[in-house]
Amino acid sequence: MRTRINVIFISFLTLLQLWVFTPPAIALTQVKVFDVSYQDCPAELAAGAVISGGSAAANCFIVTGKAENPTYKTVYDADIFGRIYDANNNPVMQNRSRLGSIPEIPPGISDFEIRISVPANQPEPLQLKQFKASGFSGQVRR
């Protein structure tokens, strides 16, 4: 009988501990991205720009815009996705729609900027389409 009471007591303490000390759920939060535009990088950033995975010359651009966090919590580690096309409607980033990330987006509307490199042989103006972002409601451990 005494063993049974000990088992019940330990089970109760374990359940209580799991209930009290459970970490909060970290949900994926969708973030609206709008007013997206681009400009040439400053000279100090553009010097020696090359495309990823090679040594071909590239043009450096800063993509800017606004991100709207509709929740009351800060969004962390938000990935920015979008499609970028050159003047001939050819994709600038082959097989890639993730363009960068924003470390923190507080509730409301925030400005952001990311740096991209575009092969030098792709004609301007660039077309920025289907931009969106998603991040986490809590910090992701590293």
N, C-alpha and C. Protein backbone atom coordinates (compact mmCIF):
# COMPACT_ATOMS: atom_id res chain seq x y z
N MET A 1 0.82 -1.19 0.00
CA MET A 1 0.00 0.00 0.00
C MET A 1 0.87 1.26 0.00
N ARG A 2 1.94 1.23 0.81
CA ARG A 2 2.82 2.38 0.91
C ARG A 2 3.52 2.65 -0.44
N THR A 3 3.90 1.60 -1.14
CA THR A 3 4.54 1.75 -2.45
C THR A 3 3.58 2.38 -3.45
N ARG A 4 2.34 1.98 -3.40
CA ARG A 4 1.33 2.53 -4.31
C ARG A 4 1.15 4.03 -4.07
N ILE A 5 1.15 4.46 -2.83
CA ILE A 5 1.02 5.88 -2.50
C ILE A 5 2.24 6.64 -3.00
N ASN A 6 3.43 6.07 -2.83
CA ASN A 6 4.65 6.72 -3.32
C ASN A 6 4.62 6.88 -4.84
N VAL A 7 4.17 5.85 -5.54
CA VAL A 7 4.08 5.92 -7.01
C VAL A 7 3.10 7.01 -7.43
N ILE A 8 1.95 7.07 -6.78
CA ILE A 8 0.95 8.10 -7.11
C ILE A 8 1.51 9.48 -6.81
N PHE A 9 2.18 9.64 -5.68
CA PHE A 9 2.74 10.93 -5.30
C PHE A 9 3.82 11.38 -6.29
N ILE A 10 4.71 10.48 -6.66
CA ILE A 10 5.76 10.82 -7.62
C ILE A 10 5.16 11.12 -8.99
N SER A 11 4.16 10.39 -9.40
CA SER A 11 3.48 10.66 -10.67
C SER A 11 2.85 12.04 -10.66
N PHE A 12 2.20 12.39 -9.55
CA PHE A 12 1.58 13.70 -9.42
C PHE A 12 2.64 14.80 -9.51
N LEU A 13 3.76 14.64 -8.81
CA LEU A 13 4.82 15.64 -8.86
C LEU A 13 5.40 15.79 -10.27
N THR A 14 5.55 14.68 -10.96
CA THR A 14 6.07 14.72 -12.33
C THR A 14 5.11 15.48 -13.25
N LEU A 15 3.83 15.18 -13.15
CA LEU A 15 2.84 15.89 -13.98
C LEU A 15 2.79 17.37 -13.64
N LEU A 16 2.87 17.70 -12.35
CA LEU A 16 2.87 19.10 -11.94
C LEU A 16 4.09 19.82 -12.50
N GLN A 17 5.24 19.18 -12.44
CA GLN A 17 6.46 19.78 -12.97
C GLN A 17 6.35 20.01 -14.48
N LEU A 18 5.84 19.05 -15.21
CA LEU A 18 5.68 19.20 -16.66
C LEU A 18 4.70 20.32 -16.98
N TRP A 19 3.65 20.45 -16.19
CA TRP A 19 2.64 21.48 -16.45
C TRP A 19 3.19 22.87 -16.14
N VAL A 20 3.92 23.01 -15.03
CA VAL A 20 4.42 24.31 -14.59
C VAL A 20 5.62 24.76 -15.42
N PHE A 21 6.50 23.85 -15.75
CA PHE A 21 7.76 24.21 -16.39
C PHE A 21 7.80 23.93 -17.89
N THR A 22 6.66 23.79 -18.51
CA THR A 22 6.63 23.56 -19.95
C THR A 22 7.00 24.85 -20.67
N PRO A 23 7.96 24.81 -21.58
CA PRO A 23 8.32 26.03 -22.31
C PRO A 23 7.18 26.46 -23.23
N PRO A 24 7.07 27.76 -23.50
CA PRO A 24 6.00 28.23 -24.37
C PRO A 24 6.17 27.71 -25.80
N ALA A 25 5.08 27.51 -26.47
CA ALA A 25 5.13 27.07 -27.86
C ALA A 25 5.65 28.20 -28.72
N ILE A 26 6.52 27.87 -29.64
CA ILE A 26 7.07 28.87 -30.56
C ILE A 26 6.41 28.64 -31.91
N ALA A 27 5.49 29.53 -32.24
CA ALA A 27 4.71 29.36 -33.46
C ALA A 27 5.31 30.17 -34.60
N LEU A 28 5.11 29.68 -35.81
CA LEU A 28 5.54 30.40 -37.00
C LEU A 28 4.53 31.51 -37.27
N THR A 29 5.00 32.73 -37.44
CA THR A 29 4.15 33.89 -37.65
C THR A 29 4.38 34.45 -39.04
N GLN A 30 3.30 34.66 -39.77
CA GLN A 30 3.38 35.25 -41.11
C GLN A 30 3.48 36.77 -40.98
N VAL A 31 4.35 37.37 -41.77
CA VAL A 31 4.58 38.81 -41.74
C VAL A 31 4.35 39.36 -43.15
N LYS A 32 3.52 40.40 -43.24
CA LYS A 32 3.26 41.03 -44.54
C LYS A 32 4.44 41.93 -44.90
N VAL A 33 4.89 41.84 -46.15
CA VAL A 33 5.99 42.67 -46.65
C VAL A 33 5.45 43.52 -47.80
N PHE A 34 5.71 44.83 -47.76
CA PHE A 34 5.19 45.73 -48.79
C PHE A 34 6.14 46.91 -48.99
N ASP A 35 5.82 47.76 -49.95
CA ASP A 35 6.66 48.91 -50.33
C ASP A 35 8.11 48.48 -50.58
N VAL A 36 8.26 47.40 -51.34
CA VAL A 36 9.60 46.85 -51.60
C VAL A 36 10.23 47.58 -52.79
N SER A 37 11.47 47.99 -52.63
CA SER A 37 12.21 48.64 -53.71
C SER A 37 13.69 48.27 -53.55
N TYR A 38 14.51 48.74 -54.48
CA TYR A 38 15.94 48.44 -54.39
C TYR A 38 16.74 49.65 -54.83
N GLN A 39 18.00 49.65 -54.43
CA GLN A 39 18.94 50.69 -54.83
C GLN A 39 20.33 50.08 -54.88
N ASP A 40 21.24 50.74 -55.56
CA ASP A 40 22.62 50.26 -55.62
C ASP A 40 23.25 50.30 -54.23
N CYS A 41 24.14 49.36 -53.98
CA CYS A 41 24.88 49.34 -52.71
C CYS A 41 25.84 50.52 -52.67
N PRO A 42 26.16 51.00 -51.48
CA PRO A 42 27.24 51.98 -51.36
C PRO A 42 28.55 51.36 -51.86
N ALA A 43 29.47 52.18 -52.28
CA ALA A 43 30.72 51.71 -52.88
C ALA A 43 31.48 50.73 -51.98
N GLU A 44 31.49 50.98 -50.67
CA GLU A 44 32.25 50.10 -49.77
C GLU A 44 31.64 48.70 -49.68
N LEU A 45 30.34 48.56 -49.90
CA LEU A 45 29.71 47.23 -49.91
C LEU A 45 29.82 46.56 -51.27
N ALA A 46 29.81 47.35 -52.32
CA ALA A 46 29.78 46.80 -53.68
C ALA A 46 31.16 46.35 -54.18
N ALA A 47 32.22 46.81 -53.58
CA ALA A 47 33.57 46.49 -54.06
C ALA A 47 33.81 44.99 -54.03
N GLY A 48 34.18 44.44 -55.18
CA GLY A 48 34.53 43.02 -55.28
C GLY A 48 33.36 42.07 -55.19
N ALA A 49 32.14 42.53 -55.48
CA ALA A 49 30.96 41.67 -55.38
C ALA A 49 31.02 40.55 -56.41
N VAL A 50 30.73 39.34 -55.96
CA VAL A 50 30.66 38.17 -56.83
C VAL A 50 29.39 37.41 -56.48
N ILE A 51 28.92 36.57 -57.41
CA ILE A 51 27.73 35.77 -57.13
C ILE A 51 28.12 34.59 -56.25
N SER A 52 27.13 34.05 -55.54
CA SER A 52 27.43 32.92 -54.66
C SER A 52 27.80 31.70 -55.50
N GLY A 53 28.74 30.94 -55.02
CA GLY A 53 29.15 29.71 -55.69
C GLY A 53 30.07 29.93 -56.88
N GLY A 54 30.60 31.13 -57.04
CA GLY A 54 31.48 31.36 -58.17
C GLY A 54 32.24 32.65 -58.03
N SER A 55 32.96 32.99 -59.09
CA SER A 55 33.75 34.21 -59.05
C SER A 55 33.33 35.19 -60.14
N ALA A 56 32.14 34.97 -60.73
CA ALA A 56 31.65 35.87 -61.77
C ALA A 56 31.28 37.21 -61.15
N ALA A 57 31.49 38.28 -61.91
CA ALA A 57 31.19 39.62 -61.42
C ALA A 57 29.70 39.76 -61.13
N ALA A 58 29.40 40.59 -60.14
CA ALA A 58 28.01 40.78 -59.74
C ALA A 58 27.77 42.24 -59.39
N ASN A 59 26.52 42.64 -59.50
CA ASN A 59 26.10 43.96 -59.04
C ASN A 59 25.49 43.79 -57.66
N CYS A 60 25.77 44.73 -56.79
CA CYS A 60 25.28 44.69 -55.41
C CYS A 60 24.09 45.64 -55.28
N PHE A 61 23.02 45.15 -54.65
CA PHE A 61 21.83 45.97 -54.42
C PHE A 61 21.38 45.83 -52.97
N ILE A 62 20.74 46.87 -52.47
CA ILE A 62 20.09 46.84 -51.16
C ILE A 62 18.59 46.85 -51.43
N VAL A 63 17.89 45.80 -50.99
CA VAL A 63 16.44 45.73 -51.11
C VAL A 63 15.86 46.26 -49.80
N THR A 64 14.97 47.25 -49.91
CA THR A 64 14.35 47.84 -48.73
C THR A 64 12.84 47.67 -48.82
N GLY A 65 12.20 47.75 -47.68
CA GLY A 65 10.75 47.64 -47.64
C GLY A 65 10.23 47.77 -46.22
N LYS A 66 8.96 47.46 -46.07
CA LYS A 66 8.31 47.51 -44.77
C LYS A 66 7.76 46.13 -44.44
N ALA A 67 7.86 45.75 -43.18
CA ALA A 67 7.34 44.47 -42.70
C ALA A 67 6.31 44.76 -41.63
N GLU A 68 5.12 44.17 -41.78
CA GLU A 68 4.04 44.40 -40.81
C GLU A 68 3.83 43.15 -39.96
N ASN A 69 4.13 43.28 -38.68
CA ASN A 69 3.91 42.21 -37.71
C ASN A 69 2.53 42.42 -37.10
N PRO A 70 1.55 41.56 -37.42
CA PRO A 70 0.18 41.77 -36.95
C PRO A 70 -0.07 41.32 -35.52
N THR A 71 0.91 40.71 -34.87
CA THR A 71 0.71 40.19 -33.52
C THR A 71 1.16 41.21 -32.49
N TYR A 72 0.94 40.90 -31.24
CA TYR A 72 1.38 41.77 -30.15
C TYR A 72 2.75 41.36 -29.60
N LYS A 73 3.36 40.34 -30.21
CA LYS A 73 4.67 39.86 -29.78
C LYS A 73 5.71 40.15 -30.85
N THR A 74 6.96 40.29 -30.43
CA THR A 74 8.06 40.45 -31.37
C THR A 74 8.26 39.14 -32.13
N VAL A 75 8.49 39.26 -33.43
CA VAL A 75 8.80 38.10 -34.27
C VAL A 75 10.32 38.04 -34.43
N TYR A 76 10.88 36.85 -34.23
CA TYR A 76 12.33 36.66 -34.29
C TYR A 76 12.72 35.81 -35.50
N ASP A 77 13.91 36.05 -36.00
CA ASP A 77 14.50 35.24 -37.07
C ASP A 77 13.54 35.07 -38.25
N ALA A 78 13.02 36.17 -38.75
CA ALA A 78 12.07 36.12 -39.87
C ALA A 78 12.82 35.98 -41.19
N ASP A 79 12.49 34.96 -41.94
CA ASP A 79 13.06 34.76 -43.27
C ASP A 79 12.24 35.54 -44.28
N ILE A 80 12.92 36.21 -45.21
CA ILE A 80 12.25 36.97 -46.27
C ILE A 80 12.32 36.16 -47.55
N PHE A 81 11.16 36.02 -48.18
CA PHE A 81 11.05 35.29 -49.44
C PHE A 81 10.52 36.23 -50.51
N GLY A 82 10.94 36.02 -51.74
CA GLY A 82 10.44 36.82 -52.84
C GLY A 82 11.07 36.37 -54.15
N ARG A 83 10.52 36.86 -55.22
CA ARG A 83 11.03 36.56 -56.56
C ARG A 83 11.59 37.85 -57.15
N ILE A 84 12.76 37.74 -57.75
CA ILE A 84 13.39 38.89 -58.40
C ILE A 84 13.68 38.52 -59.84
N TYR A 85 13.21 39.37 -60.76
CA TYR A 85 13.39 39.15 -62.19
C TYR A 85 14.15 40.33 -62.78
N ASP A 86 14.89 40.07 -63.88
CA ASP A 86 15.58 41.15 -64.57
C ASP A 86 14.63 41.82 -65.56
N ALA A 87 15.16 42.73 -66.37
CA ALA A 87 14.33 43.48 -67.33
C ALA A 87 13.70 42.57 -68.38
N ASN A 88 14.26 41.39 -68.63
CA ASN A 88 13.72 40.45 -69.62
C ASN A 88 12.84 39.37 -68.99
N ASN A 89 12.43 39.57 -67.74
CA ASN A 89 11.61 38.60 -66.99
C ASN A 89 12.32 37.28 -66.71
N ASN A 90 13.64 37.29 -66.70
CA ASN A 90 14.40 36.10 -66.32
C ASN A 90 14.67 36.16 -64.82
N PRO A 91 14.56 35.02 -64.14
CA PRO A 91 14.82 35.04 -62.69
C PRO A 91 16.28 35.37 -62.39
N VAL A 92 16.47 36.21 -61.40
CA VAL A 92 17.81 36.63 -60.99
C VAL A 92 18.43 35.59 -60.06
N MET A 93 17.62 35.00 -59.20
CA MET A 93 18.08 33.98 -58.26
C MET A 93 17.50 32.64 -58.69
N GLN A 94 18.26 31.84 -59.38
CA GLN A 94 17.78 30.55 -59.86
C GLN A 94 17.50 29.61 -58.69
N ASN A 95 16.31 29.00 -58.70
CA ASN A 95 15.93 28.00 -57.70
C ASN A 95 16.08 28.49 -56.27
N ARG A 96 15.84 29.77 -56.06
CA ARG A 96 16.00 30.30 -54.72
C ARG A 96 15.00 31.42 -54.50
N SER A 97 14.18 31.29 -53.45
CA SER A 97 13.25 32.37 -53.14
C SER A 97 13.54 32.99 -51.78
N ARG A 98 14.35 32.32 -50.94
CA ARG A 98 14.73 32.92 -49.66
C ARG A 98 15.86 33.90 -49.94
N LEU A 99 15.64 35.16 -49.58
CA LEU A 99 16.59 36.20 -49.93
C LEU A 99 17.41 36.69 -48.75
N GLY A 100 16.92 36.48 -47.55
CA GLY A 100 17.63 36.96 -46.36
C GLY A 100 16.77 36.80 -45.13
N SER A 101 17.17 37.48 -44.07
CA SER A 101 16.39 37.39 -42.84
C SER A 101 16.44 38.70 -42.07
N ILE A 102 15.45 38.85 -41.18
CA ILE A 102 15.36 40.00 -40.28
C ILE A 102 15.47 39.44 -38.87
N PRO A 103 16.44 39.89 -38.07
CA PRO A 103 16.60 39.32 -36.72
C PRO A 103 15.38 39.51 -35.82
N GLU A 104 14.79 40.72 -35.82
CA GLU A 104 13.63 41.00 -34.97
C GLU A 104 12.67 41.94 -35.68
N ILE A 105 11.37 41.65 -35.54
CA ILE A 105 10.33 42.54 -36.06
C ILE A 105 9.38 42.82 -34.90
N PRO A 106 9.40 44.03 -34.34
CA PRO A 106 8.47 44.35 -33.25
C PRO A 106 7.04 44.45 -33.78
N PRO A 107 6.05 44.43 -32.89
CA PRO A 107 4.66 44.58 -33.34
C PRO A 107 4.49 45.89 -34.13
N GLY A 108 3.66 45.84 -35.17
CA GLY A 108 3.44 47.01 -36.01
C GLY A 108 4.25 46.95 -37.29
N ILE A 109 4.55 48.12 -37.84
CA ILE A 109 5.25 48.22 -39.12
C ILE A 109 6.70 48.64 -38.88
N SER A 110 7.62 47.92 -39.50
CA SER A 110 9.05 48.19 -39.36
C SER A 110 9.70 48.24 -40.74
N ASP A 111 10.77 49.03 -40.84
CA ASP A 111 11.56 49.06 -42.07
C ASP A 111 12.59 47.93 -42.02
N PHE A 112 12.96 47.43 -43.20
CA PHE A 112 14.02 46.42 -43.27
C PHE A 112 14.85 46.67 -44.52
N GLU A 113 16.03 46.10 -44.53
CA GLU A 113 16.87 46.10 -45.74
C GLU A 113 17.73 44.85 -45.75
N ILE A 114 17.91 44.32 -46.95
CA ILE A 114 18.78 43.16 -47.14
C ILE A 114 19.66 43.42 -48.35
N ARG A 115 20.83 42.82 -48.35
CA ARG A 115 21.78 42.97 -49.46
C ARG A 115 21.68 41.75 -50.35
N ILE A 116 21.64 41.99 -51.66
CA ILE A 116 21.63 40.89 -52.63
C ILE A 116 22.70 41.15 -53.68
N SER A 117 23.19 40.08 -54.28
CA SER A 117 24.13 40.16 -55.40
C SER A 117 23.47 39.56 -56.62
N VAL A 118 23.52 40.30 -57.73
CA VAL A 118 22.89 39.88 -58.98
C VAL A 118 23.98 39.78 -60.04
N PRO A 119 24.00 38.69 -60.83
CA PRO A 119 25.01 38.59 -61.89
C PRO A 119 25.04 39.86 -62.74
N ALA A 120 26.24 40.33 -63.04
CA ALA A 120 26.42 41.61 -63.75
C ALA A 120 25.82 41.59 -65.15
N ASN A 121 25.62 40.40 -65.74
CA ASN A 121 25.09 40.34 -67.11
C ASN A 121 23.56 40.38 -67.16
N GLN A 122 22.88 40.49 -66.03
CA GLN A 122 21.42 40.56 -66.04
C GLN A 122 20.99 42.03 -66.06
N PRO A 123 20.18 42.40 -67.07
CA PRO A 123 19.83 43.81 -67.25
C PRO A 123 18.83 44.33 -66.21
N GLU A 124 19.00 45.61 -65.92
CA GLU A 124 18.05 46.30 -65.04
C GLU A 124 16.98 46.96 -65.91
N PRO A 125 15.86 47.37 -65.35
CA PRO A 125 15.51 47.40 -63.93
C PRO A 125 15.06 46.03 -63.44
N LEU A 126 15.28 45.80 -62.16
CA LEU A 126 14.84 44.55 -61.54
C LEU A 126 13.36 44.66 -61.18
N GLN A 127 12.70 43.51 -61.17
CA GLN A 127 11.29 43.44 -60.77
C GLN A 127 11.22 42.62 -59.49
N LEU A 128 10.66 43.20 -58.44
CA LEU A 128 10.56 42.54 -57.14
C LEU A 128 9.11 42.10 -56.95
N LYS A 129 8.89 40.79 -56.81
CA LYS A 129 7.53 40.25 -56.75
C LYS A 129 7.36 39.25 -55.62
N GLN A 130 6.11 39.12 -55.17
CA GLN A 130 5.68 38.08 -54.21
C GLN A 130 6.52 38.06 -52.94
N PHE A 131 6.79 39.21 -52.37
CA PHE A 131 7.58 39.26 -51.15
C PHE A 131 6.71 38.95 -49.94
N LYS A 132 7.26 38.15 -49.03
CA LYS A 132 6.60 37.82 -47.77
C LYS A 132 7.68 37.41 -46.79
N ALA A 133 7.29 37.27 -45.54
CA ALA A 133 8.23 36.84 -44.51
C ALA A 133 7.51 36.00 -43.47
N SER A 134 8.27 35.18 -42.79
CA SER A 134 7.72 34.42 -41.66
C SER A 134 8.83 34.22 -40.64
N GLY A 135 8.43 34.29 -39.37
CA GLY A 135 9.39 34.14 -38.29
C GLY A 135 8.74 33.48 -37.09
N PHE A 136 9.41 33.53 -35.96
CA PHE A 136 8.97 32.81 -34.78
C PHE A 136 8.57 33.77 -33.67
N SER A 137 7.59 33.36 -32.86
CA SER A 137 7.11 34.21 -31.77
C SER A 137 8.03 34.17 -30.56
N GLY A 138 9.02 33.32 -30.57
CA GLY A 138 10.01 33.24 -29.51
C GLY A 138 11.38 33.04 -30.13
N GLN A 139 12.42 33.37 -29.37
CA GLN A 139 13.76 33.21 -29.92
C GLN A 139 14.10 31.73 -30.07
N VAL A 140 14.68 31.42 -31.21
CA VAL A 140 15.10 30.06 -31.50
C VAL A 140 16.50 29.88 -30.93
N ARG A 141 16.69 28.80 -30.21
CA ARG A 141 18.02 28.56 -29.61
C ARG A 141 19.05 28.30 -30.68
N ARG A 142 20.26 28.75 -30.42
CA ARG A 142 21.34 28.54 -31.38
C ARG A 142 22.39 27.68 -30.77
